[in-house]
mmCIF file of C-alpha atoms and ligand atoms in Angstrom:
data_model
loop_
_atom_site.group_PDB
_atom_site.id
_atom_site.type_symbol
_atom_site.label_atom_id
_atom_site.label_comp_id
_atom_site.label_asym_id
_atom_site.label_seq_id
_atom_site.Cartn_x
_atom_site.Cartn_y
_atom_site.Cartn_z
ATOM 1 C CA MET A 1 -17.858 60.331 -106.179
ATOM 2 C CA TYR A 2 -15.027 59.293 -103.447
ATOM 3 C CA TYR A 3 -14.114 56.095 -101.802
ATOM 4 C CA MET A 4 -12.709 56.161 -98.163
ATOM 5 C CA GLY A 5 -10.501 54.126 -96.258
ATOM 6 C CA VAL A 6 -9.446 54.135 -92.578
ATOM 7 C CA ASP A 7 -5.819 52.745 -91.156
ATOM 8 C CA VAL A 8 -5.758 52.826 -87.566
ATOM 9 C CA GLY A 9 -2.484 52.731 -85.989
ATOM 10 C CA SER A 10 -1.689 52.402 -82.583
ATOM 11 C CA VAL A 11 0.085 55.911 -83.167
ATOM 12 C CA SER A 12 -1.485 57.091 -86.250
ATOM 13 C CA THR A 13 -5.029 57.205 -87.867
ATOM 14 C CA ASP A 14 -4.905 57.751 -91.287
ATOM 15 C CA ILE A 15 -8.145 58.856 -93.311
ATOM 16 C CA ALA A 16 -7.654 59.025 -97.123
ATOM 17 C CA LEU A 17 -10.672 59.512 -99.882
ATOM 18 C CA ILE A 18 -9.385 58.939 -103.218
ATOM 19 C CA ASP A 19 -11.630 59.472 -107.164
ATOM 20 C CA GLU A 20 -12.824 57.476 -109.191
ATOM 21 C CA GLU A 21 -9.401 56.991 -110.408
ATOM 22 C CA TYR A 22 -7.920 56.281 -107.664
ATOM 23 C CA LYS A 23 -5.836 59.447 -106.956
ATOM 24 C CA LEU A 24 -6.236 60.713 -103.478
ATOM 25 C CA VAL A 25 -7.925 64.322 -103.307
ATOM 26 C CA GLU A 26 -8.103 64.093 -99.548
ATOM 27 C CA LYS A 27 -5.524 63.029 -96.560
ATOM 28 C CA ILE A 28 -6.062 63.168 -92.927
ATOM 29 C CA TYR A 29 -3.381 62.161 -90.520
ATOM 30 C CA LEU A 30 -4.236 62.367 -86.871
ATOM 31 C CA ARG A 31 -2.880 60.754 -83.902
ATOM 32 C CA THR A 32 -4.316 57.960 -82.510
ATOM 33 C CA LYS A 33 -3.298 58.253 -78.734
ATOM 34 C CA GLY A 34 -5.188 54.858 -77.689
ATOM 35 C CA ASN A 35 -8.709 56.665 -78.530
ATOM 36 C CA PRO A 36 -9.824 55.340 -81.604
ATOM 37 C CA ILE A 37 -13.241 56.253 -81.785
ATOM 38 C CA LYS A 38 -12.262 60.409 -81.217
ATOM 39 C CA ALA A 39 -9.422 60.030 -83.963
ATOM 40 C CA VAL A 40 -12.013 59.172 -86.266
ATOM 41 C CA GLN A 41 -14.515 61.376 -85.295
ATOM 42 C CA GLU A 42 -12.026 64.121 -85.315
ATOM 43 C CA GLY A 43 -11.124 62.537 -88.843
ATOM 44 C CA PHE A 44 -14.808 63.144 -89.861
ATOM 45 C CA LYS A 45 -15.757 66.373 -88.231
ATOM 46 C CA ILE A 46 -13.419 67.827 -90.716
ATOM 47 C CA LEU A 47 -14.726 66.286 -93.423
ATOM 48 C CA LYS A 48 -17.888 66.710 -93.281
ATOM 49 C CA ASN A 49 -16.805 70.440 -93.533
ATOM 50 C CA LYS A 50 -16.104 69.896 -97.351
ATOM 51 C CA TYR A 51 -17.851 66.458 -98.462
ATOM 52 C CA GLU A 52 -21.447 65.151 -98.515
ATOM 53 C CA ASP A 53 -22.387 61.772 -97.540
ATOM 54 C CA SER A 54 -23.740 60.919 -100.993
ATOM 55 C CA GLU A 55 -20.256 61.662 -102.136
ATOM 56 C CA ILE A 56 -18.440 58.605 -100.438
ATOM 57 C CA TYR A 57 -19.408 55.556 -102.372
ATOM 58 C CA ALA A 58 -17.762 53.015 -100.476
ATOM 59 C CA ALA A 59 -15.403 53.373 -96.999
ATOM 60 C CA GLY A 60 -13.104 50.700 -95.646
ATOM 61 C CA THR A 61 -10.805 50.012 -92.890
ATOM 62 C CA THR A 62 -7.370 48.326 -92.542
ATOM 63 C CA GLY A 63 -5.541 48.373 -89.595
ATOM 64 C CA SER A 64 -4.433 47.120 -85.927
ATOM 65 C CA GLY A 65 -7.929 49.322 -84.757
ATOM 66 C CA ARG A 66 -9.656 48.238 -87.945
ATOM 67 C CA MET A 67 -12.115 46.357 -86.390
ATOM 68 C CA ILE A 68 -13.633 48.829 -83.974
ATOM 69 C CA ALA A 69 -13.091 51.524 -87.261
ATOM 70 C CA ALA A 70 -15.833 49.058 -89.511
ATOM 71 C CA ALA A 71 -18.408 49.473 -86.471
ATOM 72 C CA ILE A 72 -18.235 52.887 -86.266
ATOM 73 C CA ILE A 73 -18.130 54.058 -89.725
ATOM 74 C CA GLY A 74 -20.154 50.861 -91.407
ATOM 75 C CA ALA A 75 -17.691 50.110 -93.740
ATOM 76 C CA ASP A 76 -17.930 47.641 -96.436
ATOM 77 C CA VAL A 77 -14.724 45.780 -95.695
ATOM 78 C CA ALA A 78 -12.190 45.627 -93.073
ATOM 79 C CA LYS A 79 -8.685 43.948 -94.460
ATOM 80 C CA ASN A 80 -5.352 43.407 -92.649
ATOM 81 C CA GLU A 81 -2.461 45.592 -93.289
ATOM 82 C CA ILE A 82 -0.978 43.258 -95.946
ATOM 83 C CA THR A 83 -3.791 43.349 -97.673
ATOM 84 C CA THR A 84 -4.004 46.960 -98.450
ATOM 85 C CA HIS A 85 -0.694 48.121 -98.573
ATOM 86 C CA ALA A 86 -0.219 45.821 -101.482
ATOM 87 C CA THR A 87 -3.825 46.775 -103.547
ATOM 88 C CA ALA A 88 -2.440 49.902 -103.361
ATOM 89 C CA ALA A 89 1.390 49.586 -104.305
ATOM 90 C CA LEU A 90 0.170 46.897 -107.099
ATOM 91 C CA GLU A 91 -2.480 50.064 -108.674
ATOM 92 C CA ILE A 92 0.852 52.220 -108.479
ATOM 93 C CA ASP A 93 2.993 49.311 -110.558
ATOM 94 C CA LYS A 94 1.967 46.192 -111.631
ATOM 95 C CA ASP A 95 5.826 45.045 -111.433
ATOM 96 C CA VAL A 96 6.496 45.671 -107.872
ATOM 97 C CA LYS A 97 7.936 42.591 -106.316
ATOM 98 C CA THR A 98 8.554 43.290 -102.660
ATOM 99 C CA ILE A 99 7.223 45.940 -100.113
ATOM 100 C CA ILE A 100 9.333 47.749 -97.534
ATOM 101 C CA GLU A 101 6.742 49.273 -95.386
ATOM 102 C CA ILE A 102 8.183 50.698 -91.997
ATOM 103 C CA GLY A 103 5.590 52.523 -89.765
ATOM 104 C CA GLY A 104 5.365 53.657 -86.443
ATOM 105 C CA GLN A 105 5.666 51.040 -84.081
ATOM 106 C CA ASP A 106 5.697 48.348 -86.502
ATOM 107 C CA SER A 107 7.240 46.426 -90.049
ATOM 108 C CA LYS A 108 6.760 44.698 -92.006
ATOM 109 C CA ILE A 109 7.714 43.027 -95.404
ATOM 110 C CA ILE A 110 5.390 41.571 -98.228
ATOM 111 C CA ILE A 111 6.628 39.709 -101.041
ATOM 112 C CA ILE A 112 4.712 39.577 -104.655
ATOM 113 C CA ASN A 113 4.954 37.818 -106.845
ATOM 114 C CA ASN A 114 2.818 38.416 -110.277
ATOM 115 C CA GLY A 115 0.662 40.788 -108.659
ATOM 116 C CA ILE A 116 -0.407 38.180 -105.932
ATOM 117 C CA VAL A 117 1.227 37.803 -102.772
ATOM 118 C CA ASN A 118 2.813 35.259 -102.432
ATOM 119 C CA ASP A 119 4.387 36.173 -98.605
ATOM 120 C CA PHE A 120 5.193 38.312 -96.252
ATOM 121 C CA ALA A 121 6.640 38.571 -92.771
ATOM 122 C CA MET A 122 6.071 41.945 -89.644
ATOM 123 C CA ASN A 123 7.138 42.303 -86.891
ATOM 124 C CA THR A 124 5.648 43.963 -84.149
ATOM 125 C CA VAL A 125 7.906 43.273 -81.187
ATOM 126 C CA CYS A 126 11.054 45.330 -81.837
ATOM 127 C CA ALA A 127 11.064 48.724 -81.496
ATOM 128 C CA ALA A 128 14.102 49.830 -83.121
ATOM 129 C CA GLY A 129 13.904 50.308 -86.671
ATOM 130 C CA THR A 130 10.216 52.100 -86.389
ATOM 131 C CA GLY A 131 9.029 55.698 -86.574
ATOM 132 C CA SER A 132 8.434 55.944 -83.138
ATOM 133 C CA PHE A 133 12.357 54.882 -82.590
ATOM 134 C CA LEU A 134 13.793 57.403 -84.977
ATOM 135 C CA ASP A 135 11.085 60.366 -83.459
ATOM 136 C CA ARG A 136 12.789 59.571 -80.026
ATOM 137 C CA GLN A 137 16.263 59.431 -82.107
ATOM 138 C CA ALA A 138 15.138 62.830 -82.942
ATOM 139 C CA GLU A 139 14.608 64.648 -79.724
ATOM 140 C CA ARG A 140 17.329 63.430 -77.873
ATOM 141 C CA LEU A 141 19.779 64.465 -80.354
ATOM 142 C CA GLU A 142 17.264 67.994 -80.702
ATOM 143 C CA ILE A 143 16.980 67.678 -85.041
ATOM 144 C CA PRO A 144 13.722 68.206 -86.100
ATOM 145 C CA ILE A 145 13.219 64.005 -87.550
ATOM 146 C CA GLU A 146 11.848 65.759 -91.144
ATOM 147 C CA GLU A 147 15.224 67.009 -91.130
ATOM 148 C CA PHE A 148 16.702 63.051 -89.919
ATOM 149 C CA GLY A 149 17.389 61.621 -93.078
ATOM 150 C CA ASN A 150 19.612 64.717 -94.674
ATOM 151 C CA TYR A 151 21.630 64.880 -91.566
ATOM 152 C CA ALA A 152 22.407 60.720 -92.876
ATOM 153 C CA MET A 153 22.531 62.320 -96.783
ATOM 154 C CA LYS A 154 25.637 64.639 -95.013
ATOM 155 C CA ALA A 155 27.641 62.497 -93.280
ATOM 156 C CA LYS A 156 31.109 61.855 -94.792
ATOM 157 C CA SER A 157 31.297 58.181 -93.342
ATOM 158 C CA THR A 158 29.616 56.291 -90.979
ATOM 159 C CA VAL A 159 30.286 54.869 -88.183
ATOM 160 C CA ARG A 160 28.593 51.410 -86.942
ATOM 161 C CA ILE A 161 26.029 51.817 -84.251
ATOM 162 C CA ALA A 162 24.587 48.170 -82.633
ATOM 163 C CA GLY A 163 21.148 48.275 -84.250
ATOM 164 C CA ARG A 164 20.206 44.978 -82.707
ATOM 165 C CA CYS A 165 17.610 46.325 -80.081
ATOM 166 C CA ALA A 166 16.016 49.892 -79.468
ATOM 167 C CA VAL A 167 18.378 50.233 -76.013
ATOM 168 C CA PHE A 168 21.555 48.784 -77.805
ATOM 169 C CA ALA A 169 21.390 51.066 -80.726
ATOM 170 C CA GLU A 170 20.611 54.286 -78.689
ATOM 171 C CA SER A 171 23.377 53.160 -75.677
ATOM 172 C CA ASP A 172 25.354 52.817 -78.690
ATOM 173 C CA MET A 173 24.984 56.516 -80.211
ATOM 174 C CA ILE A 174 25.078 57.907 -77.162
ATOM 175 C CA HIS A 175 28.221 56.290 -76.664
ATOM 176 C CA LYS A 176 29.948 57.156 -80.718
ATOM 177 C CA GLN A 177 28.413 60.727 -79.589
ATOM 178 C CA GLN A 178 30.888 60.581 -76.481
ATOM 179 C CA LEU A 179 33.748 59.204 -79.037
ATOM 180 C CA GLY A 180 33.384 62.620 -80.627
ATOM 181 C CA TYR A 181 31.713 61.469 -84.159
ATOM 182 C CA ASN A 182 29.804 64.144 -85.505
ATOM 183 C CA TYR A 183 25.533 63.748 -86.057
ATOM 184 C CA ALA A 184 25.556 63.568 -89.135
ATOM 185 C CA GLU A 185 27.426 60.606 -88.941
ATOM 186 C CA ILE A 186 25.744 58.813 -86.237
ATOM 187 C CA ILE A 187 22.506 59.596 -87.932
ATOM 188 C CA ARG A 188 23.822 57.926 -91.225
ATOM 189 C CA GLY A 189 25.316 54.843 -89.092
ATOM 190 C CA LEU A 190 22.075 54.313 -86.711
ATOM 191 C CA CYS A 191 19.785 54.405 -90.842
ATOM 192 C CA ASP A 192 22.455 51.553 -91.721
ATOM 193 C CA ALA A 193 22.588 49.786 -88.426
ATOM 194 C CA LEU A 194 18.736 50.050 -88.727
ATOM 195 C CA VAL A 195 18.391 48.385 -92.712
ATOM 196 C CA ARG A 196 20.479 45.794 -91.326
ATOM 197 C CA ASN A 197 18.189 44.852 -88.743
ATOM 198 C CA TYR A 198 15.549 44.710 -90.881
ATOM 199 C CA LEU A 199 16.513 42.739 -93.756
ATOM 200 C CA ASN A 200 18.261 40.109 -91.019
ATOM 201 C CA ASN A 201 15.313 39.811 -89.667
ATOM 202 C CA ILE A 202 11.901 40.930 -90.660
ATOM 203 C CA GLY A 203 13.755 40.132 -94.486
ATOM 204 C CA LYS A 204 15.204 36.958 -92.985
ATOM 205 C CA GLY A 205 14.763 34.233 -95.712
ATOM 206 C CA LYS A 206 13.142 36.260 -98.216
ATOM 207 C CA THR A 207 14.295 36.937 -101.725
ATOM 208 C CA ILE A 208 14.509 40.534 -102.136
ATOM 209 C CA LEU A 209 14.233 41.432 -105.632
ATOM 210 C CA PRO A 210 12.829 44.641 -107.246
ATOM 211 C CA LYS A 211 11.095 46.100 -108.194
ATOM 212 C CA VAL A 212 10.326 47.583 -104.192
ATOM 213 C CA LEU A 213 7.958 50.319 -103.112
ATOM 214 C CA PHE A 214 9.375 51.672 -99.981
ATOM 215 C CA GLN A 215 6.017 52.483 -98.194
ATOM 216 C CA GLY A 216 4.807 53.919 -94.547
ATOM 217 C CA GLY A 217 6.039 57.177 -92.382
ATOM 218 C CA VAL A 218 9.665 55.962 -92.230
ATOM 219 C CA ALA A 219 9.985 55.918 -95.836
ATOM 220 C CA ALA A 220 10.429 59.964 -95.694
ATOM 221 C CA ASN A 221 13.581 59.294 -94.210
ATOM 222 C CA ILE A 222 15.923 59.475 -97.052
ATOM 223 C CA GLY A 223 18.683 58.435 -94.906
ATOM 224 C CA MET A 224 17.052 55.112 -94.777
ATOM 225 C CA LYS A 225 16.044 55.005 -98.048
ATOM 226 C CA LYS A 226 19.826 55.176 -99.212
ATOM 227 C CA ALA A 227 20.832 53.038 -97.090
ATOM 228 C CA PHE A 228 18.402 50.446 -97.919
ATOM 229 C CA GLU A 229 20.031 51.055 -101.687
ATOM 230 C CA ASN A 230 23.890 50.555 -100.543
ATOM 231 C CA GLU A 231 22.325 47.079 -98.914
ATOM 232 C CA LEU A 232 20.235 45.821 -101.872
ATOM 233 C CA GLY A 233 22.776 47.046 -104.351
ATOM 234 C CA PHE A 234 20.004 48.173 -106.377
ATOM 235 C CA GLU A 235 17.168 51.537 -106.821
ATOM 236 C CA ILE A 236 14.081 51.568 -104.450
ATOM 237 C CA PHE A 237 11.067 53.540 -104.389
ATOM 238 C CA VAL A 238 9.174 55.745 -102.415
ATOM 239 C CA PRO A 239 5.650 56.550 -103.655
ATOM 240 C CA GLU A 240 4.018 59.711 -103.448
ATOM 241 C CA ASN A 241 1.187 58.674 -101.101
ATOM 242 C CA PHE A 242 3.538 57.225 -98.672
ATOM 243 C CA SER A 243 1.980 57.244 -95.506
ATOM 244 C CA MET A 244 -1.103 56.958 -96.794
ATOM 245 C CA MET A 245 -0.509 53.376 -98.765
ATOM 246 C CA GLY A 246 -2.469 51.317 -95.895
ATOM 247 C CA ALA A 247 -5.527 53.510 -96.309
ATOM 248 C CA ILE A 248 -5.649 53.826 -99.819
ATOM 249 C CA GLY A 249 -5.751 50.350 -100.231
ATOM 250 C CA ALA A 250 -8.612 49.712 -97.946
ATOM 251 C CA ALA A 251 -10.623 52.894 -100.259
ATOM 252 C CA ILE A 252 -9.552 50.806 -103.037
ATOM 253 C CA ILE A 253 -10.784 47.019 -101.906
ATOM 254 C CA ALA A 254 -13.678 49.120 -100.069
ATOM 255 C CA ASN A 255 -14.876 50.424 -104.358
ATOM 256 C CA GLU A 256 -14.517 46.810 -105.391
ATOM 257 C CA ARG A 257 -16.626 45.187 -102.969
ATOM 258 C CA VAL A 258 -19.090 47.641 -103.281
ATOM 259 C CA LYS A 259 -19.522 47.371 -107.117
ATOM 260 C CA LYS A 260 -20.355 44.379 -106.625
ATOM 261 C CA THR A 261 -22.765 44.818 -103.449
ATOM 262 C CA GLY A 262 -24.595 47.625 -105.419
ATOM 263 C CA LYS A 263 -24.888 49.233 -101.769
ATOM 264 C CA THR A 264 -22.962 50.992 -99.347
ATOM 265 C CA ASN A 265 -22.675 49.884 -95.373
ATOM 266 C CA PHE A 266 -21.235 53.692 -94.711
ATOM 267 C CA ARG A 267 -23.040 55.521 -92.048
ATOM 268 C CA GLY A 268 -22.636 58.549 -92.963
ATOM 269 C CA LEU A 269 -19.931 61.429 -91.430
ATOM 270 C CA LYS A 270 -22.472 62.946 -89.061
ATOM 271 C CA LEU A 271 -21.094 60.542 -86.898
ATOM 272 C CA ALA A 272 -18.328 63.073 -85.905
ATOM 273 C CA ASP A 273 -21.023 64.570 -83.546
ATOM 274 C CA ASN A 274 -22.584 61.679 -81.859
ATOM 275 C CA ASN A 275 -21.827 60.196 -78.753
ATOM 276 C CA ILE A 276 -19.691 56.751 -79.756
ATOM 277 C CA PHE A 277 -18.280 54.591 -76.640
ATOM 278 C CA SER A 278 -17.425 51.546 -76.461
ATOM 279 C CA ARG A 279 -17.760 48.874 -73.480
ATOM 280 C CA SER A 280 -16.139 45.879 -72.970
ATOM 281 C CA PHE A 281 -17.112 42.358 -70.909
ATOM 282 C CA ASP A 282 -16.177 38.794 -70.223
ATOM 283 C CA CYS A 283 -18.446 36.039 -72.552
ATOM 284 C CA GLU A 284 -19.387 32.868 -70.861
ATOM 285 C CA GLY A 285 -20.006 30.882 -73.722
ATOM 286 C CA CYS A 286 -16.893 28.854 -73.975
ATOM 287 C CA PRO A 287 -13.423 28.410 -71.544
ATOM 288 C CA ASN A 288 -12.097 31.295 -73.914
ATOM 289 C CA LYS A 289 -13.734 33.855 -71.900
ATOM 290 C CA CYS A 290 -12.959 36.636 -74.323
ATOM 291 C CA GLU A 291 -12.920 40.001 -74.032
ATOM 292 C CA VAL A 292 -15.916 41.183 -76.158
ATOM 293 C CA VAL A 293 -16.059 45.321 -77.374
ATOM 294 C CA LYS A 294 -18.938 46.629 -77.834
ATOM 295 C CA ILE A 295 -19.386 50.357 -79.747
ATOM 296 C CA TYR A 296 -21.864 52.119 -78.726
ATOM 297 C CA GLU A 297 -23.804 55.529 -80.331
ATOM 298 C CA ASN A 298 -26.397 57.676 -78.340
ATOM 299 C CA ASN A 299 -26.594 53.751 -76.104
ATOM 300 C CA ASN A 300 -27.550 52.299 -79.672
ATOM 301 C CA ILE A 301 -25.497 48.926 -80.130
ATOM 302 C CA ILE A 302 -23.331 49.531 -82.936
ATOM 303 C CA GLY A 303 -20.520 46.472 -83.453
ATOM 304 C CA TYR A 304 -18.467 44.493 -81.531
ATOM 305 C CA PHE A 305 -15.423 43.038 -81.670
ATOM 306 C CA GLY A 306 -12.745 41.176 -79.616
ATOM 307 C CA ASP A 307 -14.705 37.803 -80.287
ATOM 308 C CA ARG A 308 -12.645 34.693 -81.037
ATOM 309 C CA CYS A 309 -15.337 31.960 -82.666
ATOM 310 C CA THR A 310 -17.742 35.396 -84.189
ATOM 311 C CA LYS A 311 -20.837 34.805 -81.732
ATOM 312 C CA TRP A 312 -20.870 38.076 -81.069
ATOM 313 C CA SER A 313 -19.481 39.718 -84.249
ATOM 314 C CA SER A 314 -20.861 38.239 -86.656
ATOM 315 C CA LYS A 315 -24.232 40.583 -85.338
ATOM 316 C CA THR A 316 -22.244 43.273 -86.706
ATOM 317 C CA ALA A 317 -21.277 41.263 -89.686
ATOM 318 C CA GLU A 318 -24.933 40.837 -90.436
ATOM 319 C CA LYS A 319 -25.133 44.703 -90.531
ATOM 320 C CA SER A 320 -22.518 46.558 -92.096
ATOM 321 C CA LYS A 321 -21.179 43.028 -93.952
ATOM 322 C CA LEU A 322 -17.677 42.933 -92.939
ATOM 323 C CA ALA A 323 -15.581 40.941 -94.990
HETATM 324 S S1 SF4 B 1 -17.022 34.649 -77.412
HETATM 325 FE FE1 SF4 B 1 -16.466 32.649 -78.752
HETATM 326 S S2 SF4 B 1 -14.721 31.708 -78.061
HETATM 327 FE FE2 SF4 B 1 -14.830 33.791 -76.792
HETATM 328 S S3 SF4 B 1 -15.461 33.253 -74.797
HETATM 329 FE FE3 SF4 B 1 -17.363 33.803 -76.204
HETATM 330 S S4 SF4 B 1 -18.348 31.835 -77.219
HETATM 331 FE FE4 SF4 B 1 -16.239 31.276 -76.249
#
């Protein structure tokens, strides 16, 4: 028996299958490329060659595209990233007090007290420090992103890089290259700057206590981990499945829901082959004039989202009982 979690972000779509002991048995990473429907269907194409629908007991979604993903797959729950990341982290260690999460396009901090989310902050505006920004710098320096952190670790000294904004950080890196600093020193300086930026912005006013878990794709970068440890003054931990924590959390919550209700709304892996598409319209129901998105499967409407008042999405909710 497996539980599925689907995390649809603006950069990547992650699909996790976990077993009854909440161990990750399958992970699929796909680029969303602005088309979450296609990304989910591609993932399901891979899964349907390996699993039967009857083996999937529950399904949940998370991420910025969770509502569209929920409508497509017939999710039992659709939860925000704060809840799913915290759920997955607490499953690893009940004593976790802080989660640092840095993904492709955004970053967050989650403060946990006695196993409950006490406070959080998200940054979706500033690109500096996100995975996409680090990808871009690695590409510019012609260093594989997987090697980026190792470069930082090789540096004998650091150089101060202005990390407050992506544009300044990049131009300051170029300036330091021109001054003759080597790549290792510059990359270490960049990691230090991005960590300072994170702690001064998203971490502002937050008490960061151990145990800290570092999650999201950027946690692969050992240079960032080290820079956080230097700033905080204690060890931080990167969970084994650091890049899949949102999807794993969604799967855990979906299982808990289905255990209570006794049945899943999951529509099955066959939807990989169906013609799924969306159309939007402006609702005239009130002055908000929401842009509502309708999801079709083979010309049948399977869900709505984008309305502020649930006038339309409640039709989805009726059908699939979304949380
Ligand atoms: S969906 Fe609801 S809030 Fe949005 S315009 Fe229609 S009635 Fe108003």
